[in-house]
mmCIF file of N, CA and C in Angstrom:
data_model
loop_
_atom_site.group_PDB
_atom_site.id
_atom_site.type_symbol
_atom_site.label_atom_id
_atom_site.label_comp_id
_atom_site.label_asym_id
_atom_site.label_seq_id
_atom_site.Cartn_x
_atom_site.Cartn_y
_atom_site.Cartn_z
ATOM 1 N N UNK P 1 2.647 68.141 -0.557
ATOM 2 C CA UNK P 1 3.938 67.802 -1.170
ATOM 3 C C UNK P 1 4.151 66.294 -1.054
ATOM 4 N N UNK P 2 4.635 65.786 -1.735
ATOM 5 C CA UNK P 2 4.621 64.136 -1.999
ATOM 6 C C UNK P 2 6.432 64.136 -2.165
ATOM 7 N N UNK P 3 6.801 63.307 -1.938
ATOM 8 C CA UNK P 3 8.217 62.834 -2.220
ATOM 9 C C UNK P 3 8.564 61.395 -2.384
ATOM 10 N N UNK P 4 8.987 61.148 -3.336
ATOM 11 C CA UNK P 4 9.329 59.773 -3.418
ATOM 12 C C UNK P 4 10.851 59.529 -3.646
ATOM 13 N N UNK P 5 11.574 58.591 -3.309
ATOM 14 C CA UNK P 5 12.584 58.194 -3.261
ATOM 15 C C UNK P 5 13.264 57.237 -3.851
ATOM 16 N N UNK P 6 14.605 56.766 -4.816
ATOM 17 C CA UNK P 6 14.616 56.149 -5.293
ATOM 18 C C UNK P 6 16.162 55.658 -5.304
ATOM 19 N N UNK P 7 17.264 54.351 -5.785
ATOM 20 C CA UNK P 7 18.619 54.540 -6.001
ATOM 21 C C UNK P 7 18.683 53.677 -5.009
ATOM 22 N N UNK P 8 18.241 53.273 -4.138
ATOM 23 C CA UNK P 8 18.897 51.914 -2.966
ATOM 24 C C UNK P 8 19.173 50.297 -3.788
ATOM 25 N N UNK P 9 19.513 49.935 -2.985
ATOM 26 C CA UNK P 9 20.122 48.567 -3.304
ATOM 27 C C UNK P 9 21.077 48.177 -2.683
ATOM 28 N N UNK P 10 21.665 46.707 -2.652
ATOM 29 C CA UNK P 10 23.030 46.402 -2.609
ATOM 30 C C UNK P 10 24.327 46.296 -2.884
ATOM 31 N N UNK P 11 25.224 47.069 -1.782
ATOM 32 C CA UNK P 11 26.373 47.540 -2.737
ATOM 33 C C UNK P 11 27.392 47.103 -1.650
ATOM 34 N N UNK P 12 28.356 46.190 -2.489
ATOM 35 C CA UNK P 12 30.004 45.929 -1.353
ATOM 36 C C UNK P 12 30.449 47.191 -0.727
ATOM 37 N N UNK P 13 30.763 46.245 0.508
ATOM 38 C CA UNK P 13 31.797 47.909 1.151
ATOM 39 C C UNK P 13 32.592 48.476 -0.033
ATOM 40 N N UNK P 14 32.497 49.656 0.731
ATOM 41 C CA UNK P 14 33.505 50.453 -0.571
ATOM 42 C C UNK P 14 32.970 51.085 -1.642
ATOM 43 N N UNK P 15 31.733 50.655 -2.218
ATOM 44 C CA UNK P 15 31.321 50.956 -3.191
ATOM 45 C C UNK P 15 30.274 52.470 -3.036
ATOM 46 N N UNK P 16 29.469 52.562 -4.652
ATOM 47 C CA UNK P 16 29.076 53.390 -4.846
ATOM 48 C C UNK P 16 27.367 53.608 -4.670
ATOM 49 N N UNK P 17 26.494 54.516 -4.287
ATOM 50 C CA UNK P 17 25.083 54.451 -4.649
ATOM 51 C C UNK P 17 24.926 56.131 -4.676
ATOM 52 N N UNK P 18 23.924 56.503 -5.676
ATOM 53 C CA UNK P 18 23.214 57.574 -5.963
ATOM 54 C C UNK P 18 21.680 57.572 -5.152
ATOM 55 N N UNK P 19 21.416 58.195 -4.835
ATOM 56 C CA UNK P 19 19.968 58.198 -4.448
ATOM 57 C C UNK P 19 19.481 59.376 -4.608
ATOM 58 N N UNK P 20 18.116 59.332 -5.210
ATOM 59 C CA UNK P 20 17.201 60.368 -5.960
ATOM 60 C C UNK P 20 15.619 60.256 -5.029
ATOM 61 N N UNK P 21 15.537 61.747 -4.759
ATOM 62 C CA UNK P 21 14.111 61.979 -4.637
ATOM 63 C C UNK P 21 13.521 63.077 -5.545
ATOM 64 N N UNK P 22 12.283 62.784 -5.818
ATOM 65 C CA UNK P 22 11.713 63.724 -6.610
ATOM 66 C C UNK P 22 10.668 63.950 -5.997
ATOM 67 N N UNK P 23 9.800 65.248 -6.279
ATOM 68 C CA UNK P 23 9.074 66.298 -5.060
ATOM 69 C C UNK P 23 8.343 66.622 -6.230
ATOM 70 N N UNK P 24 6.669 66.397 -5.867
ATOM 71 C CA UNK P 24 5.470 67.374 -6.697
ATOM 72 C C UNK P 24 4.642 67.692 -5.750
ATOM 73 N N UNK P 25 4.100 68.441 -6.198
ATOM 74 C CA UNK P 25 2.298 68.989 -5.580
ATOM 75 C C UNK P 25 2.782 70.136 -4.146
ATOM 76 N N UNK P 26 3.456 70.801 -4.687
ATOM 77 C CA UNK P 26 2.867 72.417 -4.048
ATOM 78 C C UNK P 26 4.939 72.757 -3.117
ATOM 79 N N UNK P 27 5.484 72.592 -4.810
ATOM 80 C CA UNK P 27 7.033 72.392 -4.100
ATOM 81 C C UNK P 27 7.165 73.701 -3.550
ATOM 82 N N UNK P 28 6.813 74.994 -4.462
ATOM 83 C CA UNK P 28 7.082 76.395 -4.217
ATOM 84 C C UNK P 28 7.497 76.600 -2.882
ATOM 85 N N UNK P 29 6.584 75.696 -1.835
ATOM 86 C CA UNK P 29 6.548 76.418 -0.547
ATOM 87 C C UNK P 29 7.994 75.776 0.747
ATOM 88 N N UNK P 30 8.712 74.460 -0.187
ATOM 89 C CA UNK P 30 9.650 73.645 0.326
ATOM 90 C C UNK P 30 11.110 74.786 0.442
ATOM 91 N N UNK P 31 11.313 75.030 1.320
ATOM 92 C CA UNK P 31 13.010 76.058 1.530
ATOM 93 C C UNK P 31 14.108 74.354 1.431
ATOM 94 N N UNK P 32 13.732 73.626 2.296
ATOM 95 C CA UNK P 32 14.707 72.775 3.056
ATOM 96 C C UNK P 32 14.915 71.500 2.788
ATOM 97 N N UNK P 33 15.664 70.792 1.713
ATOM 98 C CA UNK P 33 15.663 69.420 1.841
ATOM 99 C C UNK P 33 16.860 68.336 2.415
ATOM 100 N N UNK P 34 16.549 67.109 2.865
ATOM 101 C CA UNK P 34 17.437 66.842 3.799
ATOM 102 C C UNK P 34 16.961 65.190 3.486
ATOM 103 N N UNK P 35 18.473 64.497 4.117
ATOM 104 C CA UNK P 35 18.482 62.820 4.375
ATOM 105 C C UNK P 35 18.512 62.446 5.436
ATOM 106 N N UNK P 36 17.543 61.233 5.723
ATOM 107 C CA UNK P 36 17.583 60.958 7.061
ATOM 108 C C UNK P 36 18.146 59.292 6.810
ATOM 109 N N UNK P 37 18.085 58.626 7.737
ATOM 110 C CA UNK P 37 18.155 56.926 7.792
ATOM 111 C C UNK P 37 17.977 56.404 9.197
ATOM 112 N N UNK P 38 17.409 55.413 8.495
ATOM 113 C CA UNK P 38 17.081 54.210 9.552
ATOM 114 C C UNK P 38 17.057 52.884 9.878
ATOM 115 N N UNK P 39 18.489 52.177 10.787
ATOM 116 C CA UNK P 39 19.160 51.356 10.986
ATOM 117 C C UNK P 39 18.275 50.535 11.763
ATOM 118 N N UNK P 40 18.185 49.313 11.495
ATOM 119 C CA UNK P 40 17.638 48.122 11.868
ATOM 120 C C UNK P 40 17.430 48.348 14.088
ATOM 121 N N UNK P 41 16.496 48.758 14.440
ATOM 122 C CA UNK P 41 16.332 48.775 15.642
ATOM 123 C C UNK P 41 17.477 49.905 16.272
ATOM 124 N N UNK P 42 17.084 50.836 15.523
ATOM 125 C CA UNK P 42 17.776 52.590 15.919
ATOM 126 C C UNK P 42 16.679 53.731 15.523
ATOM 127 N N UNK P 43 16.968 54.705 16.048
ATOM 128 C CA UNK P 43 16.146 55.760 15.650
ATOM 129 C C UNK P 43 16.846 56.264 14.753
ATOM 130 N N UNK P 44 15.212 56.960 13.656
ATOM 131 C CA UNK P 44 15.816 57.625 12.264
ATOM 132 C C UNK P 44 17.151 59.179 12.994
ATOM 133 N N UNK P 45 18.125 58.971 11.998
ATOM 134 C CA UNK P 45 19.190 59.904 12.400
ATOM 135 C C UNK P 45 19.288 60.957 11.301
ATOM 136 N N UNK P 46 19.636 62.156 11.240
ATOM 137 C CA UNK P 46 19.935 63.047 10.298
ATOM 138 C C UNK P 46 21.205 62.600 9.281
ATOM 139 N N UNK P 47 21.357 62.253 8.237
ATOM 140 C CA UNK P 47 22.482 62.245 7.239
ATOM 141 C C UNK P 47 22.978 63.411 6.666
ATOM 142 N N UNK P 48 22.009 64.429 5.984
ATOM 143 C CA UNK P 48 22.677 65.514 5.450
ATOM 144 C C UNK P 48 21.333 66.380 4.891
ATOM 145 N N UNK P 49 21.578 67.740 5.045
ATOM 146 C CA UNK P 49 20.366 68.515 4.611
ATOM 147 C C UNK P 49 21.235 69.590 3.582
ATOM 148 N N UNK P 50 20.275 70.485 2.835
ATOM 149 C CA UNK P 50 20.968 71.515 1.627
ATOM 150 C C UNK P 50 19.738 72.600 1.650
ATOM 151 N N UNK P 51 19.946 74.271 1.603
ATOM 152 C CA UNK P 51 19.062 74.881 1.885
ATOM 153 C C UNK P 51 18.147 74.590 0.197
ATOM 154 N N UNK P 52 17.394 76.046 -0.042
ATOM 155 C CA UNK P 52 17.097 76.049 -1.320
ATOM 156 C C UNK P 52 17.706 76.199 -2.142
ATOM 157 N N UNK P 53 18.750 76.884 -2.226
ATOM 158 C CA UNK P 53 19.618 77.704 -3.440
ATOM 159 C C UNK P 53 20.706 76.137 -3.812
ATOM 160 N N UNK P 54 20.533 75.354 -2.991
ATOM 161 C CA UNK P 54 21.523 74.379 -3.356
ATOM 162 C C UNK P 54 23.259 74.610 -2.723
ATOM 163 N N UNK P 55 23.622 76.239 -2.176
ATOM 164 C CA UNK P 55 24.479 76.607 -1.598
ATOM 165 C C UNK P 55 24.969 75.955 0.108
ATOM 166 N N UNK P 56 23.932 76.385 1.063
ATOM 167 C CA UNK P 56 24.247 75.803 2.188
ATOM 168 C C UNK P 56 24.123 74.174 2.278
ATOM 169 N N UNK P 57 25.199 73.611 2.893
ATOM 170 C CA UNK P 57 24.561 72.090 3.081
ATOM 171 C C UNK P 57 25.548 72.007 5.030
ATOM 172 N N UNK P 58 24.939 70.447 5.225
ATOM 173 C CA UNK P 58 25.276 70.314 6.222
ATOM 174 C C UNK P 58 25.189 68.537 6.405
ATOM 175 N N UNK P 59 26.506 68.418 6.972
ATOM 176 C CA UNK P 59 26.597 66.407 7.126
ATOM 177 C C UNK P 59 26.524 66.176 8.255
ATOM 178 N N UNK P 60 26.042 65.107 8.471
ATOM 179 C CA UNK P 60 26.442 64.331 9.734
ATOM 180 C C UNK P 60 28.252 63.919 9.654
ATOM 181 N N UNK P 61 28.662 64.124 11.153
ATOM 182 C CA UNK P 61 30.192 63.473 10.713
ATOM 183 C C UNK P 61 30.445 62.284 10.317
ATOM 184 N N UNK P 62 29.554 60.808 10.548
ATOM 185 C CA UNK P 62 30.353 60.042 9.776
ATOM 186 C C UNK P 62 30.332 59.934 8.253
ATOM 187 N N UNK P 63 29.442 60.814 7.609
ATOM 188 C CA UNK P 63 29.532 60.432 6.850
ATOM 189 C C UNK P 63 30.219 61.416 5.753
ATOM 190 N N UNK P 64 30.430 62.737 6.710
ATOM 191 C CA UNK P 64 31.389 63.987 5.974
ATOM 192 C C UNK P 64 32.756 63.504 5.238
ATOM 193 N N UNK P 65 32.394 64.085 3.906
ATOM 194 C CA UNK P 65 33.788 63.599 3.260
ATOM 195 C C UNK P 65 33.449 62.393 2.243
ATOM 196 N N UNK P 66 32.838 61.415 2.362
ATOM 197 C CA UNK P 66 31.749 60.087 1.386
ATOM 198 C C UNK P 66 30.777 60.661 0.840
ATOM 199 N N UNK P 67 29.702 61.351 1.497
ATOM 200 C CA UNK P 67 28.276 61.955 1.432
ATOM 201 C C UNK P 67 28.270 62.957 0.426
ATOM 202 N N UNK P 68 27.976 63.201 -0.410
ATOM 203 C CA UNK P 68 27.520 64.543 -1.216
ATOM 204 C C UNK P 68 26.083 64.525 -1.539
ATOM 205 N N UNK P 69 25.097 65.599 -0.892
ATOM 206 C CA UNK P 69 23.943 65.878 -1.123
ATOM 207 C C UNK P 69 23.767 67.263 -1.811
ATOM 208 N N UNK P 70 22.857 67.263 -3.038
ATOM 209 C CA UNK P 70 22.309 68.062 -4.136
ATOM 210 C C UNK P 70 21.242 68.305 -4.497
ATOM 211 N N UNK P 71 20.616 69.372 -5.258
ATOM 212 C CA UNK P 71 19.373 69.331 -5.453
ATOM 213 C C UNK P 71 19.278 70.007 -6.883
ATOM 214 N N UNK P 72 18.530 69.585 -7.913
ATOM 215 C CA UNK P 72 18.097 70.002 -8.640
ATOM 216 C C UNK P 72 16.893 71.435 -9.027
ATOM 217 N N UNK P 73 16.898 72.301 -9.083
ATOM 218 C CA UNK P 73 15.714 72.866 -8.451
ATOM 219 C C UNK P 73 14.894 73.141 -9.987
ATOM 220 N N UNK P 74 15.378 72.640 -11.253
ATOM 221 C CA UNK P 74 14.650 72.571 -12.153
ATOM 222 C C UNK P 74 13.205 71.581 -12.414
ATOM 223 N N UNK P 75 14.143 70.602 -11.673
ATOM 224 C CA UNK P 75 13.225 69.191 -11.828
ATOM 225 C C UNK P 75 12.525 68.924 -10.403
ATOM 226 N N UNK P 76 12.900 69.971 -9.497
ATOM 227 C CA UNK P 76 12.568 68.955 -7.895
ATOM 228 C C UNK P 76 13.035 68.066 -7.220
ATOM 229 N N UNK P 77 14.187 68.277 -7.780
ATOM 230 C CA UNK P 77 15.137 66.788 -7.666
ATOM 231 C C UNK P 77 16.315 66.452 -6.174
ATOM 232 N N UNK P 78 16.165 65.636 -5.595
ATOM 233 C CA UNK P 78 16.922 65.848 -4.247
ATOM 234 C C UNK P 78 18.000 64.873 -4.754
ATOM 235 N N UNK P 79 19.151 64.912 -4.463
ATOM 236 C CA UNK P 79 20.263 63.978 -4.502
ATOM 237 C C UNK P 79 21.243 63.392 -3.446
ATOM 238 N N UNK P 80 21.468 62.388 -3.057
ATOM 239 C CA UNK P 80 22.527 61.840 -2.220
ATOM 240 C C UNK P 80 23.469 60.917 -3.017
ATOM 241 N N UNK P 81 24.286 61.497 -3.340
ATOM 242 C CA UNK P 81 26.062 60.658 -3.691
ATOM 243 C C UNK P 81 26.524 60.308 -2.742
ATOM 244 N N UNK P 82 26.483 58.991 -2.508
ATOM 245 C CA UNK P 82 27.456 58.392 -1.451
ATOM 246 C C UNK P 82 28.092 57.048 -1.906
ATOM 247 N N UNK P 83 29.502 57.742 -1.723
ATOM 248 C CA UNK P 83 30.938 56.762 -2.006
ATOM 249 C C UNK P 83 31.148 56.325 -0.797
ATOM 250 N N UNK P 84 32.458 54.824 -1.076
ATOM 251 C CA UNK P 84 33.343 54.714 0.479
ATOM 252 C C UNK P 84 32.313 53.995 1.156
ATOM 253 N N UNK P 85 31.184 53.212 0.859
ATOM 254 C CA UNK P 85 30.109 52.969 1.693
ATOM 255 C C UNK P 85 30.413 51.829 3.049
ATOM 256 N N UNK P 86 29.504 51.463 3.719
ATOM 257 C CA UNK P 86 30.443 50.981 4.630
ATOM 258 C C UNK P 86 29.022 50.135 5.214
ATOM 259 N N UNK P 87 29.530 48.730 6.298
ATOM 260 C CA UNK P 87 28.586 48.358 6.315
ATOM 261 C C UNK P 87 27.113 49.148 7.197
ATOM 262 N N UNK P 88 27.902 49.711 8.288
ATOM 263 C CA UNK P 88 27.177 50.337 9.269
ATOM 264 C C UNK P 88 26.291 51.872 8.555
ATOM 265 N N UNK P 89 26.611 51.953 7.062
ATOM 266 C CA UNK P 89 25.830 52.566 6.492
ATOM 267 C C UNK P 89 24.510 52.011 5.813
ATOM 268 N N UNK P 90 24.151 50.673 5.802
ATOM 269 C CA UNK P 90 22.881 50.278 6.297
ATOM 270 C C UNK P 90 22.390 50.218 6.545
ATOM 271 N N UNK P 91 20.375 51.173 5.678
ATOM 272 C CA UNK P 91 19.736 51.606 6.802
ATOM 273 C C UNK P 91 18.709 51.585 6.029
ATOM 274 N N UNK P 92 17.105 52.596 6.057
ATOM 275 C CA UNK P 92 16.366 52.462 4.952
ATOM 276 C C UNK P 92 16.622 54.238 5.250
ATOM 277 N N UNK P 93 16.856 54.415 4.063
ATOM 278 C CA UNK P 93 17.045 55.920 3.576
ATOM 279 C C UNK P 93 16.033 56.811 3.132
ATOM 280 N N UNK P 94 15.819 58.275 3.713
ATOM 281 C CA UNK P 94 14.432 58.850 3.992
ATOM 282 C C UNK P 94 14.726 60.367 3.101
ATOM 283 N N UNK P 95 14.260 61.079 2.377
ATOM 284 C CA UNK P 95 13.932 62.056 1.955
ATOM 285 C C UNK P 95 13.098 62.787 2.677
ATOM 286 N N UNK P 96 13.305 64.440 3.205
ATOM 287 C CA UNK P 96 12.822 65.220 3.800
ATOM 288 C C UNK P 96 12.430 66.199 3.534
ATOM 289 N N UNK P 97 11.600 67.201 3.482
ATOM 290 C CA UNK P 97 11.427 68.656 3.373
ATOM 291 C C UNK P 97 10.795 69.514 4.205
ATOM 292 N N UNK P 98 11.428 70.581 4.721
ATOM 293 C CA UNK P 98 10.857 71.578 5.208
ATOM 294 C C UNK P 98 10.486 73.159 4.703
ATOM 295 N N UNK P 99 9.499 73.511 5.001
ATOM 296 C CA UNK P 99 9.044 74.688 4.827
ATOM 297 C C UNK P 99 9.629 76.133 5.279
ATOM 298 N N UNK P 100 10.406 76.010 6.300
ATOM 299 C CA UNK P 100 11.484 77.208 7.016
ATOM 300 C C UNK P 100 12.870 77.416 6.502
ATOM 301 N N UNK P 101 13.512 78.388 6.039
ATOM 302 C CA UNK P 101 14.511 78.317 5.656
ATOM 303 C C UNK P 101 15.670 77.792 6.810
ATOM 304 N N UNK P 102 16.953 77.406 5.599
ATOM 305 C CA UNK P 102 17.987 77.007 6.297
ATOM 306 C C UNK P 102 19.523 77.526 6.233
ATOM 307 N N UNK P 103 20.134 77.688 7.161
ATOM 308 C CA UNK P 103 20.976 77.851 7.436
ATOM 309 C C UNK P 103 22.164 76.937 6.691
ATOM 310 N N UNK P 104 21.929 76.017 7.080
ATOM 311 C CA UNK P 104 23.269 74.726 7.024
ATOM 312 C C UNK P 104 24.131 75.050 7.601
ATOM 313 N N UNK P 105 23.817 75.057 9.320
ATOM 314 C CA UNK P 105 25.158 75.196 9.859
ATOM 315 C C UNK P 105 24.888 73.959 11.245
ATOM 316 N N UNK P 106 23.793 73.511 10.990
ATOM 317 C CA UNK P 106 22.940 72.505 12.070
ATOM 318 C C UNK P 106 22.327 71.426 11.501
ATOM 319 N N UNK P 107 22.403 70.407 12.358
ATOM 320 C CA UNK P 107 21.635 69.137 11.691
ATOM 321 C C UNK P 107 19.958 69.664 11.744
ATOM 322 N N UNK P 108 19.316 69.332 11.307
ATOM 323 C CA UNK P 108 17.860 69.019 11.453
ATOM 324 C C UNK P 108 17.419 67.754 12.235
ATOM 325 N N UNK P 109 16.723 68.256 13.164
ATOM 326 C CA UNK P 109 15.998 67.373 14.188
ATOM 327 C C UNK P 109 14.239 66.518 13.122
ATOM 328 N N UNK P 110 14.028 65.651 13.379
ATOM 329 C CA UNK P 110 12.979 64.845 12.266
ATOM 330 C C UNK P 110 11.759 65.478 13.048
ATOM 331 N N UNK P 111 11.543 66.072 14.040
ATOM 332 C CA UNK P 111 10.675 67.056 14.085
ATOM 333 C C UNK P 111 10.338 68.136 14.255
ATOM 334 N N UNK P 112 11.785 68.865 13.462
ATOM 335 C CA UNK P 112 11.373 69.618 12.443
ATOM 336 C C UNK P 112 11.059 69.412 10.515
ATOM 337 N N UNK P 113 10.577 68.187 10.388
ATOM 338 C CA UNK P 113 10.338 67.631 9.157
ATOM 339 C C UNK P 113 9.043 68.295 9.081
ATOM 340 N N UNK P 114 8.889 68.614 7.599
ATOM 341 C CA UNK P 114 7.187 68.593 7.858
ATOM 342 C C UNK P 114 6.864 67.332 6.357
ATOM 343 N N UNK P 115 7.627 66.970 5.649
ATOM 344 C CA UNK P 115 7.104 66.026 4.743
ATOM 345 C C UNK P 115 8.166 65.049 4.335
ATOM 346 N N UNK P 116 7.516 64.164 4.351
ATOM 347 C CA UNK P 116 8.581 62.840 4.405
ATOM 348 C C UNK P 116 8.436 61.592 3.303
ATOM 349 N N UNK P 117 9.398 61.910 3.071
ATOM 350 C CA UNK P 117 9.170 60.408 1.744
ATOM 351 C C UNK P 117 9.156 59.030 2.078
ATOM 352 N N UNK P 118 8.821 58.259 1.696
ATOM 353 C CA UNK P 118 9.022 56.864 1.657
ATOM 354 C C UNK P 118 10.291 56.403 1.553
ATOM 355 N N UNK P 119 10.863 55.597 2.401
ATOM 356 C CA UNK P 119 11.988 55.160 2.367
ATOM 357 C C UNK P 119 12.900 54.444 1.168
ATOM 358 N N UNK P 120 13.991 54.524 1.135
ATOM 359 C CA UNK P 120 14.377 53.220 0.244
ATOM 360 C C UNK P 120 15.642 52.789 0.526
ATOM 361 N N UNK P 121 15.934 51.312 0.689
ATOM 362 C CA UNK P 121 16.692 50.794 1.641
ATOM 363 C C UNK P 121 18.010 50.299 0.809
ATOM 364 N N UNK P 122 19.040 50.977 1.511
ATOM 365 C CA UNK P 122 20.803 50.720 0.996
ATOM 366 C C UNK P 122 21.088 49.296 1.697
ATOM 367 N N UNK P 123 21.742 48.430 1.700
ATOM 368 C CA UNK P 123 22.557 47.197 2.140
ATOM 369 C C UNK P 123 24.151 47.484 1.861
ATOM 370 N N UNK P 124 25.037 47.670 2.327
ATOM 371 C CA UNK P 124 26.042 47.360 2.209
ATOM 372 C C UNK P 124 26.569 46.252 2.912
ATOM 373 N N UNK P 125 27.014 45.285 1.777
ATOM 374 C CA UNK P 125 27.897 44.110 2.648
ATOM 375 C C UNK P 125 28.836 44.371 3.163
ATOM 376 N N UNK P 126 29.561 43.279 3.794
ATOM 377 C CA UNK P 126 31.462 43.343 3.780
ATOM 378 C C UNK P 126 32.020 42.718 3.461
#
């Protein structure tokens, strides 16, 4: 499974970014996709995961309420909407998938990842 990631850039506090991953080569077997990030000399943290059906999801609190994560399941498509941005939401932003189904009632720990995308990095000023 390959994932690539896309939608970062620089955006004023406050503002808006979309971020897109797209998933090929052997999706069938993916239940679980999820956002991670990673802040300049911090460990990668969980942002938000969504089972398969696109029904269960689950946020981290700061960002519950800004954050909306989605998935396409026509296209393979992972989504993060995030409004309200802020600076300390500055990080390089990670696309995830796992193979076990999910709940969404728990963050995901990054090892339980089994495939990981390439990052792509948000800036918010102030």
């Amino acid at each position: 499974v390959q994932l690539q990631a896309s939608g970062g850039g620089l955006v004023q506090a406050g503002g808006s970014l979309r971020l897109a991953c797209a998933a090929s080569g052997g999706t069938g077997s993916i239940y679980t996709k999820a956002w991670f990030r990673q802040a300049p000399g911090k460990d990668r943290e969980f942002v938000a995961a969504i089972n398969r059906s696109g029904v269960r999801k689950y946020y981290t609190g700061s960002v519950q309420g800004r954050f909306t994560v989605s998935r396409d399941t026509a296209t393979n498509t992972l989504f993060l909407q995030m409004n309200g941005l802020q600076p300390e939401d500055t990080a390089v932003y990670y696309c995830a998938a796992g193979a076990s189904p999910y709940s969404g009632k728990h963050p995901i720990s990054p090892l339980g990842v089994d495939y990981w995308g390439r990052g792509t990095l948000v800036t918010v000023s102030s």
